[in-house]
């Protein structure tokens, strides 16, 4: 039954009898007397030397063979969300947690997912010949359990029309076609995935230009050109039928034909295409020549963009249906602050076998659970509660994590310290990290403690610095993994990390254990490094007496964003409200950093000191919530964060201040004065959000 994850402090409560009530009051009074009259020590994990010993034990018990065995077990079969093999994977994770003796929980939701029924594609050439194009990887059949190539939430439809190549399918690309005199109306558009344009946006822009259907392909790299990149083409996060609330049993659900639901889906059908099949079509297009700026990434034999003369016969039929999805949790209850949560999350569901995406991350999470269980047997109890989260249906739009966040929003708002996300733990070489800025310093310090998987004798930090000449931590504005509901909807400080920027088997049937063993991480040392960083981050956040947040990094980022904005806007829009708010935030950040240092230096464990630390930690934890606005972004109210969320203009230069980015985009279609007023209003909204965060840091009303 889908249910809220219980507060670890009240997991086993029941209605008390009168006698129990009296005894409980008596016990509370006795405990209260001793609490007030005797100094008591902090938990062992809060002692710096003891905490250091436990962190060393955690790192020393990493074994790449163990992680490899987890990944092998997870990838024996494809496990698309909402299917029986996916439920088997949930049972596997649950059994692992329970086998370690961890308090294991689950929650299920009923959500609208999308599956293919049948599809076909044939190409008809000018010489009268034709070819049927396969729509799945070679050597696969229904017995393999691999779903055919499709786009989740694509509408059913068919088209018999000429092909036009539109490069990446951006507005700029369609303008380039228009300059050549090419009209895509009534055609099937062929688009190469690239840049930051989501699949759904690529389909939407083709629709706006009059296309009948879209074929999307990805450059597969040598040996993988026959792979099909599956994926979704809807907008938003979570279950489309329960926007803003959880799809639990008996919940209100919108009708699938409700305009609020339908606006999330494209109106024309689309399908993925392999790079090999795309080359076949590209080499037979004529008419207008390929623009010079597109040629660098195309095969040498491509001469034109169309329309035609090649014609495709395109058919796709799919279904949307409500199915059960399952989240699984392991809870390690904190000793001193059980009502403060440090969450580590990864999703289990995969388009196919999921060796990289997502089960490299799942294997790392299972290994962290194993090592935490070992620490517990060694006497470790975290100061704060740790929750290990295994999400379902992320590939369909972060459904499992979003439903859980929406269901538990009030508790997370008051109790969540941080969320640490790993989707694909290993895609290749090189560490990449995204985070809310107050966690930057912690990330740097932890990477100094973990051995680099690819450089003998070096730490991750040293190799990271050598590769980038600085620590390059990106931000969390994208809507592409399970951190999104935590940051963009709930305002929880978060981190997302992975090894390797890209990999050639993304969302294809080639994303299997063999690819990981042969290409991604043959010795599984990168898996060990990710698990080490991930687990150490959580240990610091769970055990440090003062939360390791540093808001001076946030100040630097906000100042930089203001400077970038200044270079984009004319003098008719004032940034003074933003400047003033950032100054106020900077002052609060400096004050709270000094206060944190003073309390770290205090050796006493008296009740007064503990209360001061608790109060400071609450301010540090809650400051991120200040950046939320209850009204959300205009037209996209689910997104509450005014610093980090995706812009509706996916070609915007701004990856911050999404409301301002939206206003700049919308102002292009308004009169000068009206557009300036819109931008100014959004600047004021951001300024007020920064002031709220500053007020949270100060912890004072007056």
XYZ file of C-alpha atoms in Angstrom:
702
model
C 0.000 0.000 0.000
C 1.370 3.429 -0.909
C 2.050 5.283 2.300
C 4.176 8.087 3.641
C 7.554 6.966 4.929
C 7.049 7.096 8.693
C 9.049 9.480 10.815
C 11.846 7.272 12.238
C 10.996 8.616 15.697
C 7.452 7.215 15.463
C 7.840 4.058 13.394
C 6.335 1.717 15.944
C 3.879 3.870 17.881
C 0.340 2.748 18.677
C -2.536 4.217 20.672
C -1.525 4.118 24.369
C -3.637 2.948 27.267
C -4.164 5.170 30.323
C -1.591 3.157 32.296
C 0.902 3.456 29.462
C 0.244 7.177 29.324
C 0.953 7.556 33.047
C 4.134 5.484 32.799
C 5.233 7.448 29.757
C 4.743 10.743 31.586
C 6.696 9.406 34.559
C 9.579 8.309 32.341
C 9.576 11.677 30.563
C 9.753 13.507 33.888
C 12.674 11.386 35.068
C 14.498 11.829 31.791
C 13.806 15.535 31.875
C 15.326 15.816 35.364
C 18.523 14.097 34.282
C 18.673 16.083 31.053
C 18.502 19.362 32.942
C 20.872 18.454 35.785
C 23.571 16.388 34.157
C 25.891 17.042 31.236
C 25.705 14.154 28.782
C 28.075 13.325 25.952
C 27.271 13.560 22.285
C 26.936 10.301 20.333
C 30.175 8.537 19.499
C 29.890 9.443 15.822
C 29.912 13.164 16.742
C 33.279 12.877 18.461
C 35.751 14.087 15.796
C 38.289 11.308 16.378
C 35.660 8.587 16.502
C 33.914 9.974 13.420
C 37.256 9.975 11.592
C 37.805 6.331 12.551
C 34.395 5.341 11.188
C 35.030 7.223 7.937
C 38.318 5.351 7.529
C 36.565 2.047 8.148
C 33.976 2.983 5.525
C 36.647 3.684 2.901
C 38.771 0.662 3.763
C 35.954 -1.828 3.209
C 35.361 -0.989 -0.446
C 35.659 -3.943 -2.815
C 35.246 -3.576 -6.554
C 34.339 -7.261 -6.895
C 31.341 -6.750 -4.609
C 30.075 -3.772 -6.617
C 30.567 -5.755 -9.832
C 28.491 -8.627 -8.436
C 25.662 -6.230 -7.561
C 25.680 -4.764 -11.068
C 25.720 -8.200 -12.655
C 22.655 -9.261 -10.662
C 20.785 -6.033 -11.428
C 21.333 -6.265 -15.191
C 20.466 -9.887 -15.924
C 17.152 -8.776 -17.454
C 15.675 -5.555 -18.828
C 13.495 -3.859 -16.191
C 11.298 -1.131 -17.627
C 9.194 0.614 -14.972
C 5.739 -0.858 -14.461
C 6.679 -4.340 -15.721
C 7.105 -7.580 -13.713
C 10.932 -7.606 -14.158
C 11.029 -4.093 -12.713
C 9.109 -5.301 -9.648
C 11.619 -8.156 -9.340
C 14.407 -5.567 -9.197
C 12.558 -3.734 -6.421
C 12.328 -7.019 -4.492
C 16.060 -7.566 -5.025
C 16.922 -4.170 -3.514
C 14.482 -4.671 -0.651
C 15.927 -8.110 0.119
C 19.442 -6.649 0.108
C 18.511 -3.962 2.650
C 16.677 -6.447 4.856
C 19.522 -8.956 4.640
C 21.826 -6.297 6.093
C 19.469 -5.840 9.026
C 18.412 -2.359 7.943
C 14.964 -0.952 8.687
C 13.403 -1.392 5.227
C 10.344 0.459 3.954
C 8.481 0.838 0.671
C 5.872 3.058 -0.923
C 3.884 2.470 -4.076
C 2.016 4.868 -6.343
C -0.346 4.435 -9.265
C 0.998 6.463 -12.174
C 0.328 6.998 -15.868
C 3.137 5.411 -17.883
C 3.436 4.824 -21.631
C 4.309 1.739 -23.691
C 4.526 0.819 -27.397
C 2.091 -1.566 -29.059
C 3.410 -1.646 -32.635
C 5.502 0.462 -34.971
C 6.986 0.331 -38.450
C 9.162 2.465 -40.681
C 10.072 2.054 -44.340
C 12.049 4.287 -46.683
C 11.092 4.704 -50.349
C 13.786 6.015 -52.690
C 13.642 7.924 -55.973
C 14.760 4.880 -57.991
C 11.629 2.994 -56.954
C 13.317 0.774 -54.360
C 12.406 0.665 -50.706
C 13.742 -0.767 -47.455
C 12.058 -1.712 -44.176
C 14.001 -0.126 -41.323
C 14.310 -2.257 -38.156
C 13.226 -0.493 -34.972
C 15.302 -2.330 -32.411
C 18.897 -3.417 -32.015
C 20.061 -6.460 -34.017
C 19.857 -9.890 -32.400
C 17.006 -8.976 -30.070
C 13.515 -10.415 -29.966
C 10.506 -10.383 -27.696
C 12.062 -13.254 -25.738
C 14.902 -10.946 -24.650
C 12.385 -8.715 -22.911
C 13.876 -5.556 -24.436
C 11.196 -3.024 -25.307
C 11.195 -1.880 -28.931
C 12.516 1.575 -29.739
C 9.894 4.173 -28.806
C 9.308 7.546 -27.203
C 7.227 7.386 -24.038
C 4.067 9.522 -24.210
C 4.301 9.977 -27.981
C 0.814 10.043 -29.491
C -0.097 7.291 -31.925
C -0.047 8.299 -35.559
C 1.170 7.650 -39.073
C 2.668 9.640 -41.917
C 3.676 9.013 -45.525
C 5.794 11.988 -46.490
C 9.124 13.337 -47.662
C 12.014 13.593 -45.200
C 13.645 16.883 -44.213
C 16.808 17.054 -42.098
C 16.623 19.803 -39.430
C 19.974 19.334 -37.652
C 19.287 19.585 -33.866
C 15.785 20.946 -34.370
C 16.348 24.297 -32.659
C 14.691 27.574 -33.641
C 18.007 28.629 -35.159
C 18.075 25.442 -37.261
C 14.578 26.078 -38.616
C 15.587 29.649 -39.451
C 18.563 28.233 -41.382
C 16.179 26.004 -43.344
C 13.874 28.942 -44.041
C 16.811 30.920 -45.446
C 17.339 28.025 -47.888
C 13.672 28.165 -48.847
C 12.958 24.815 -47.168
C 9.488 24.377 -45.654
C 9.080 21.364 -43.348
C 5.288 21.598 -43.298
C 3.729 18.274 -44.278
C 7.071 16.440 -43.962
C 8.672 13.959 -41.582
C 11.534 15.763 -39.855
C 14.817 13.979 -39.124
C 16.598 15.483 -36.101
C 19.979 14.705 -34.610
C 19.962 14.751 -30.828
C 22.484 17.232 -29.478
C 22.967 20.329 -27.408
C 20.618 20.913 -24.477
C 17.312 20.613 -26.332
C 15.134 17.913 -24.695
C 13.441 15.347 -26.919
C 10.001 16.761 -26.203
C 11.120 20.255 -27.184
C 12.602 18.932 -30.439
C 9.253 17.317 -31.248
C 7.353 20.422 -30.176
C 9.392 22.718 -32.405
C 8.878 20.385 -35.372
C 5.153 20.469 -34.663
C 5.192 24.278 -34.549
C 6.793 24.287 -37.984
C 4.105 22.051 -39.465
C 5.844 18.648 -39.453
C 3.746 15.481 -39.461
C 6.154 13.326 -37.430
C 9.715 13.299 -36.082
C 12.581 10.814 -36.237
C 15.296 11.425 -33.626
C 18.723 9.814 -33.791
C 21.907 9.953 -31.733
C 25.460 9.550 -32.998
C 26.255 6.120 -31.615
C 30.035 6.012 -32.003
C 32.021 3.203 -33.575
C 30.406 -0.168 -32.993
C 27.162 1.259 -31.604
C 25.560 2.971 -34.616
C 22.732 0.413 -34.567
C 21.558 1.496 -31.125
C 18.206 3.234 -30.579
C 17.993 5.894 -27.869
C 14.694 5.391 -26.095
C 13.327 8.197 -23.951
C 10.334 10.317 -23.069
C 8.890 13.294 -24.944
C 6.537 14.731 -22.321
C 7.142 17.811 -20.199
C 7.182 18.202 -16.434
C 7.930 15.822 -13.577
C 5.846 13.266 -11.730
C 2.604 11.514 -12.603
C 0.728 13.548 -15.246
C -2.609 12.661 -13.625
C -1.660 13.917 -10.139
C 0.243 17.185 -10.714
C 1.330 18.543 -7.337
C -0.008 15.702 -5.207
C 0.869 12.032 -4.789
C -0.783 9.242 -6.756
C -1.538 7.068 -3.730
C -4.406 4.579 -3.578
C -7.697 6.444 -3.709
C -6.116 9.770 -4.718
C -7.789 12.336 -6.936
C -6.770 11.869 -10.569
C -7.273 14.098 -13.552
C -8.941 12.619 -16.599
C -6.348 11.565 -19.217
C -8.150 13.861 -21.681
C -8.033 16.849 -19.321
C -6.350 19.839 -21.016
C -3.927 20.088 -18.078
C -2.781 16.535 -18.842
C -2.760 16.813 -22.631
C -0.608 19.949 -22.635
C 2.255 17.855 -21.258
C 2.308 15.634 -24.349
C 3.319 16.396 -27.958
C 0.633 16.406 -30.649
C 2.613 14.680 -33.402
C 4.188 11.200 -33.173
C 7.906 10.550 -32.935
C 10.265 7.584 -32.799
C 13.982 7.055 -32.132
C 16.183 6.030 -35.039
C 19.619 4.435 -35.053
C 22.571 6.402 -36.417
C 22.976 3.689 -39.061
C 19.402 4.122 -40.309
C 19.708 7.912 -40.136
C 22.783 7.781 -42.378
C 20.803 5.772 -44.908
C 18.181 8.515 -45.071
C 20.675 11.396 -45.014
C 22.663 10.025 -47.929
C 19.544 9.918 -50.118
C 18.290 13.454 -49.454
C 18.659 16.100 -52.110
C 17.076 19.448 -52.952
C 18.664 22.171 -50.788
C 22.321 21.797 -49.746
C 23.378 21.235 -46.135
C 24.269 24.543 -44.389
C 28.025 24.793 -43.814
C 27.632 25.097 -40.029
C 25.941 21.678 -39.906
C 28.463 19.730 -41.983
C 31.114 19.059 -39.330
C 28.994 16.465 -37.531
C 27.537 14.734 -40.615
C 28.796 11.809 -42.710
C 30.776 12.820 -45.794
C 28.167 11.456 -48.202
C 25.361 13.788 -47.123
C 24.537 16.221 -49.895
C 21.219 17.855 -49.060
C 18.587 18.434 -46.421
C 15.488 17.698 -48.533
C 12.564 17.760 -48.720
C 12.998 14.302 -50.225
C 13.242 12.855 -52.664
C 13.249 10.019 -50.081
C 9.821 9.327 -48.590
C 9.170 7.421 -45.362
C 6.123 5.465 -44.329
C 5.900 5.999 -40.544
C 3.497 4.256 -38.147
C 3.459 4.242 -34.348
C 0.783 2.978 -31.985
C 1.198 3.139 -28.239
C -0.835 3.112 -25.055
C -0.850 5.048 -21.829
C -1.987 3.188 -18.747
C -1.977 3.558 -14.974
C 0.399 1.063 -13.350
C 1.897 0.565 -9.897
C 5.440 1.806 -9.266
C 7.505 1.013 -6.175
C 10.023 3.011 -4.142
C 12.192 1.148 -1.619
C 13.934 2.703 1.414
C 16.428 1.755 4.106
C 16.326 3.894 7.252
C 19.247 4.254 9.672
C 17.806 6.092 12.647
C 19.859 8.930 14.110
C 20.794 8.912 17.779
C 20.680 12.621 18.632
C 18.606 14.171 15.859
C 16.416 11.402 14.447
C 14.073 14.018 12.985
C 16.741 15.385 10.637
C 17.124 13.444 7.395
C 20.103 12.949 5.106
C 18.882 11.238 1.943
C 20.849 9.299 -0.675
C 18.915 8.411 -3.818
C 19.191 6.503 -7.090
C 16.560 5.154 -9.472
C 16.344 1.450 -10.417
C 14.197 1.423 -13.542
C 15.884 1.251 -16.946
C 14.851 1.438 -20.586
C 16.725 -1.823 -21.203
C 19.405 -3.565 -19.100
C 20.595 -0.336 -17.474
C 24.226 -1.188 -16.692
C 25.174 2.480 -16.840
C 21.798 4.161 -16.525
C 20.926 3.716 -13.722
C 22.245 0.525 -12.167
C 25.865 1.596 -11.900
C 24.395 3.990 -9.334
C 22.183 1.284 -7.819
C 25.203 -0.984 -7.340
C 27.037 1.851 -5.576
C 24.010 2.484 -3.324
C 23.819 -1.203 -2.382
C 27.519 -1.155 -1.524
C 27.092 1.933 0.647
C 24.292 0.112 2.476
C 26.628 -2.855 3.030
C 29.374 -0.634 4.406
C 26.995 1.353 6.621
C 25.711 -1.935 8.058
C 29.314 -2.892 8.798
C 29.840 0.440 10.596
C 26.728 -0.204 12.665
C 28.128 -3.560 13.744
C 31.290 -1.675 14.752
C 29.284 0.585 17.071
C 28.453 3.497 14.750
C 25.130 5.260 15.082
C 24.666 8.426 13.019
C 23.785 11.643 14.760
C 21.030 12.298 12.189
C 18.819 9.830 10.335
C 20.090 8.504 7.003
C 17.577 7.328 4.398
C 18.709 5.309 1.370
C 16.171 5.785 -1.438
C 15.666 3.499 -4.442
C 13.309 5.271 -6.853
C 11.092 3.806 -9.554
C 9.958 5.253 -12.925
C 12.576 7.997 -13.156
C 12.838 7.397 -16.897
C 9.198 8.453 -17.283
C 9.795 11.863 -15.725
C 11.187 11.390 -12.196
C 7.838 9.869 -11.247
C 8.770 7.820 -8.159
C 10.831 10.522 -6.471
C 8.377 13.295 -7.357
C 5.357 11.430 -5.995
C 7.208 10.739 -2.731
C 8.377 14.338 -2.369
C 4.862 15.624 -3.046
C 3.431 13.212 -0.474
C 5.985 14.134 2.194
C 6.480 17.800 1.370
C 5.661 19.159 4.838
C 8.039 16.763 6.597
C 10.825 17.313 4.085
C 10.400 21.071 4.327
C 11.059 21.002 8.074
C 13.408 18.010 8.405
C 15.438 17.295 5.247
C 19.100 18.293 5.636
C 20.260 17.348 2.137
C 19.591 15.015 -0.777
C 22.523 13.278 -2.515
C 21.685 11.887 -5.947
C 23.584 9.462 -8.150
C 21.871 8.407 -11.355
C 24.554 6.921 -13.609
C 27.519 6.401 -11.300
C 29.877 5.544 -14.160
C 29.608 6.609 -17.802
C 33.348 6.884 -18.451
C 36.381 8.816 -17.147
C 36.364 12.085 -15.218
C 34.328 13.251 -12.228
C 31.389 15.592 -12.817
C 29.447 17.176 -9.973
C 26.392 19.415 -9.751
C 25.230 20.911 -6.459
C 23.576 23.771 -4.648
C 26.492 26.090 -3.784
C 26.518 25.783 0.022
C 27.770 22.202 -0.463
C 30.755 23.132 -2.672
C 33.323 23.187 0.138
C 32.182 19.832 1.506
C 32.487 18.250 -1.944
C 36.049 19.561 -2.288
C 37.099 18.277 1.122
C 35.608 14.815 0.577
C 37.276 14.371 -2.827
C 40.614 14.941 -1.071
C 40.000 11.760 0.952
C 39.112 9.357 -1.880
C 41.644 7.621 -4.118
C 41.414 8.488 -7.781
C 40.329 5.429 -9.790
C 42.437 6.262 -12.858
C 45.633 7.813 -11.452
C 47.916 5.821 -9.185
C 48.820 7.625 -5.965
C 46.490 10.583 -6.582
C 43.246 11.623 -4.941
C 40.071 12.403 -6.838
C 40.595 16.061 -5.947
C 44.092 16.182 -7.429
C 43.023 14.623 -10.720
C 39.919 16.820 -10.846
C 42.050 19.943 -10.394
C 44.572 18.816 -12.996
C 41.860 18.165 -15.582
C 39.933 21.413 -15.096
C 42.587 23.747 -13.595
C 39.912 24.510 -11.009
C 37.051 22.789 -9.257
C 34.187 22.943 -11.730
C 30.903 22.302 -9.922
C 27.814 22.803 -12.058
C 24.334 23.685 -10.780
C 20.993 21.892 -10.598
C 18.729 23.762 -13.015
C 18.085 20.843 -15.378
C 15.040 18.587 -15.196
C 16.932 15.362 -15.824
C 17.214 13.306 -12.638
C 15.745 12.708 -9.197
C 17.317 15.772 -7.567
C 14.744 17.911 -9.425
C 11.784 17.517 -7.033
C 14.056 17.977 -4.024
C 15.688 21.197 -5.251
C 13.202 22.744 -7.627
C 9.999 21.905 -5.753
C 10.982 21.380 -2.098
C 14.116 23.546 -1.743
C 16.327 20.816 -0.253
C 20.124 21.330 -0.642
C 21.299 18.692 -3.111
C 24.205 17.111 -4.973
C 24.278 15.066 -8.188
C 27.474 13.365 -9.384
C 28.811 10.841 -11.874
C 31.935 9.674 -13.665
C 32.063 10.362 -17.411
C 30.166 13.042 -19.322
C 28.693 10.944 -22.169
C 28.522 7.334 -23.267
C 27.610 5.886 -26.681
C 25.067 3.293 -25.509
C 22.739 5.733 -23.696
C 19.197 4.281 -23.429
C 20.003 1.533 -25.949
C 19.971 -2.249 -25.603
C 23.786 -2.076 -25.638
C 23.718 -0.510 -22.144
C 24.473 -3.905 -20.629
C 26.932 -5.445 -18.186
C 29.310 -6.410 -21.009
C 29.651 -2.767 -22.086
C 30.578 -1.743 -18.548
C 33.157 -4.546 -18.256
C 34.694 -3.830 -21.659
C 34.478 -0.048 -21.859
C 32.919 1.860 -18.970
C 34.793 0.605 -15.916
C 36.529 -2.750 -16.460
C 37.983 -2.942 -12.941
C 35.011 -1.214 -11.253
C 37.357 1.265 -9.592
C 35.265 4.232 -10.710
C 32.247 2.624 -9.058
C 34.270 2.366 -5.847
C 35.300 6.028 -6.100
C 31.707 7.223 -6.574
C 30.503 5.109 -3.661
C 33.340 6.467 -1.531
C 32.526 10.108 -2.282
C 28.772 9.556 -1.983
C 29.023 7.686 1.305
C 31.516 10.113 2.859
C 29.370 13.115 1.947
C 26.460 11.501 3.777
C 28.603 10.621 6.806
C 29.666 14.250 7.197
C 26.116 15.539 6.760
C 24.781 12.949 9.214
C 27.535 13.121 11.855
C 29.138 16.585 11.905
C 27.866 18.484 14.927
C 27.631 21.640 12.787
C 26.280 21.061 9.298
C 29.127 21.489 6.766
C 27.355 24.199 4.748
C 29.195 27.303 3.557
C 26.931 29.973 2.093
C 29.821 32.191 1.017
C 29.956 30.024 -2.131
C 26.299 30.859 -2.698
C 27.114 34.557 -2.363
C 29.802 34.292 -5.038
C 27.406 32.526 -7.391
C 24.637 35.081 -6.902
C 27.048 37.940 -7.564
C 28.201 36.223 -10.747
C 24.605 35.699 -11.889
C 23.859 39.376 -11.301
C 26.886 40.373 -13.387
C 25.841 38.083 -16.256
C 22.331 39.496 -16.118
C 23.721 43.015 -16.198
C 25.523 42.262 -19.464
C 22.298 40.980 -21.064
C 19.874 43.722 -20.056
C 19.638 47.340 -21.130
C 19.566 50.270 -18.755
C 15.774 50.408 -18.610
C 15.686 47.436 -16.219
C 17.098 48.073 -12.752
C 19.180 45.439 -10.956
C 19.301 47.523 -7.776
C 16.800 45.273 -5.912
C 18.971 42.272 -6.751
C 22.191 44.020 -5.733
C 20.726 45.056 -2.383
C 19.335 41.591 -1.669
C 22.660 39.902 -2.471
C 24.479 42.316 -0.148
C 22.041 41.418 2.617
C 22.543 37.705 1.921
C 26.340 38.146 1.911
C 26.260 39.802 5.332
C 24.099 36.989 6.750
C 26.377 34.334 5.213
C 29.494 35.886 6.785
C 27.847 36.171 10.173
C 26.610 32.589 10.158
C 30.029 31.304 9.049
C 31.677 33.081 11.988
C 29.047 31.690 14.340
C 29.583 28.169 13.009
C 33.332 28.442 13.527
C 32.899 29.655 17.090
C 30.619 26.727 17.921
C 32.975 24.232 16.275
C 35.718 25.484 18.585
C 33.612 25.000 21.726
C 34.600 21.796 23.537
C 31.665 21.718 25.940
C 28.783 19.296 25.393
C 26.438 21.094 27.766
C 22.735 21.263 26.966
C 23.045 24.971 26.139
C 25.787 24.363 23.572
C 23.837 21.502 22.018
C 20.769 23.721 21.721
C 22.816 26.473 20.083
C 24.194 23.995 17.569
C 20.727 22.673 16.862
C 19.370 26.179 16.291
C 22.256 27.077 13.974
C 21.858 23.841 12.040
C 18.175 24.541 11.512
C 18.985 27.949 10.018
C 21.620 26.413 7.751
C 19.200 23.683 6.677
C 16.212 25.956 6.071
C 17.965 28.766 4.188
C 17.565 26.977 0.834
C 13.778 26.972 1.357
C 13.941 30.763 1.273
C 14.590 30.647 -2.473
C 11.180 29.033 -3.001
C 8.167 31.067 -4.054
C 4.743 29.638 -3.228
C 3.328 30.849 -6.556
C 6.065 29.105 -8.541
C 7.130 30.101 -12.026
C 4.557 31.705 -14.280
C 2.687 29.009 -16.201
C 4.786 26.288 -14.512
C 3.704 26.527 -10.899
C 5.225 23.206 -9.807
C 8.696 24.789 -10.106
C 9.060 26.841 -6.912
C 12.804 27.608 -6.823
C 13.607 31.057 -8.220
C 17.371 30.487 -8.527
C 17.607 26.938 -9.889
C 14.975 25.475 -12.222
C 14.754 24.999 -15.980
C 13.762 27.938 -18.139
C 10.867 27.486 -20.557
C 13.280 28.821 -23.190
C 15.619 25.857 -23.657
C 17.903 27.973 -25.842
C 18.375 30.605 -23.130
C 21.895 31.588 -22.088
C 20.741 31.649 -18.459
C 20.866 28.475 -16.355
C 19.793 30.456 -13.270
C 16.920 32.795 -12.318
C 14.424 30.841 -14.472
C 11.648 33.383 -13.998
C 13.900 36.146 -15.306
C 15.005 33.928 -18.212
C 11.351 33.257 -19.076
C 10.530 36.961 -18.896
C 13.422 37.872 -21.213
C 12.167 35.283 -23.715
C 8.546 36.478 -23.477
C 9.553 40.146 -23.692
C 10.744 39.592 -27.274
C 7.077 39.286 -28.274
C 5.887 42.323 -26.290
C 6.118 46.056 -26.588
C 9.300 47.522 -25.120
C 7.649 48.964 -22.031
C 5.518 45.883 -21.327
C 8.499 43.558 -21.723
C 10.687 45.662 -19.438
C 7.980 45.647 -16.753
C 7.744 41.871 -16.947
C 11.494 41.417 -16.546
C 11.578 43.947 -13.715
C 8.830 42.110 -11.841
C 10.753 38.823 -12.045
C 13.921 40.558 -10.792
C 11.955 41.798 -7.806
C 10.675 38.258 -7.164
C 14.233 36.871 -7.143
C 15.376 39.701 -4.873
C 12.631 38.898 -2.379
C 13.579 35.205 -2.478
C 17.219 36.055 -1.698
C 16.061 38.263 1.175
C 13.987 35.369 2.539
C 17.050 33.117 2.419
C 19.091 35.787 4.214
C 16.402 36.090 6.873
C 16.417 32.306 7.335
C 20.184 32.354 7.841
C 19.917 35.106 10.441
C 17.034 33.349 12.164
C 15.525 36.625 13.298
C 12.239 38.324 12.518
C 13.405 41.821 13.491
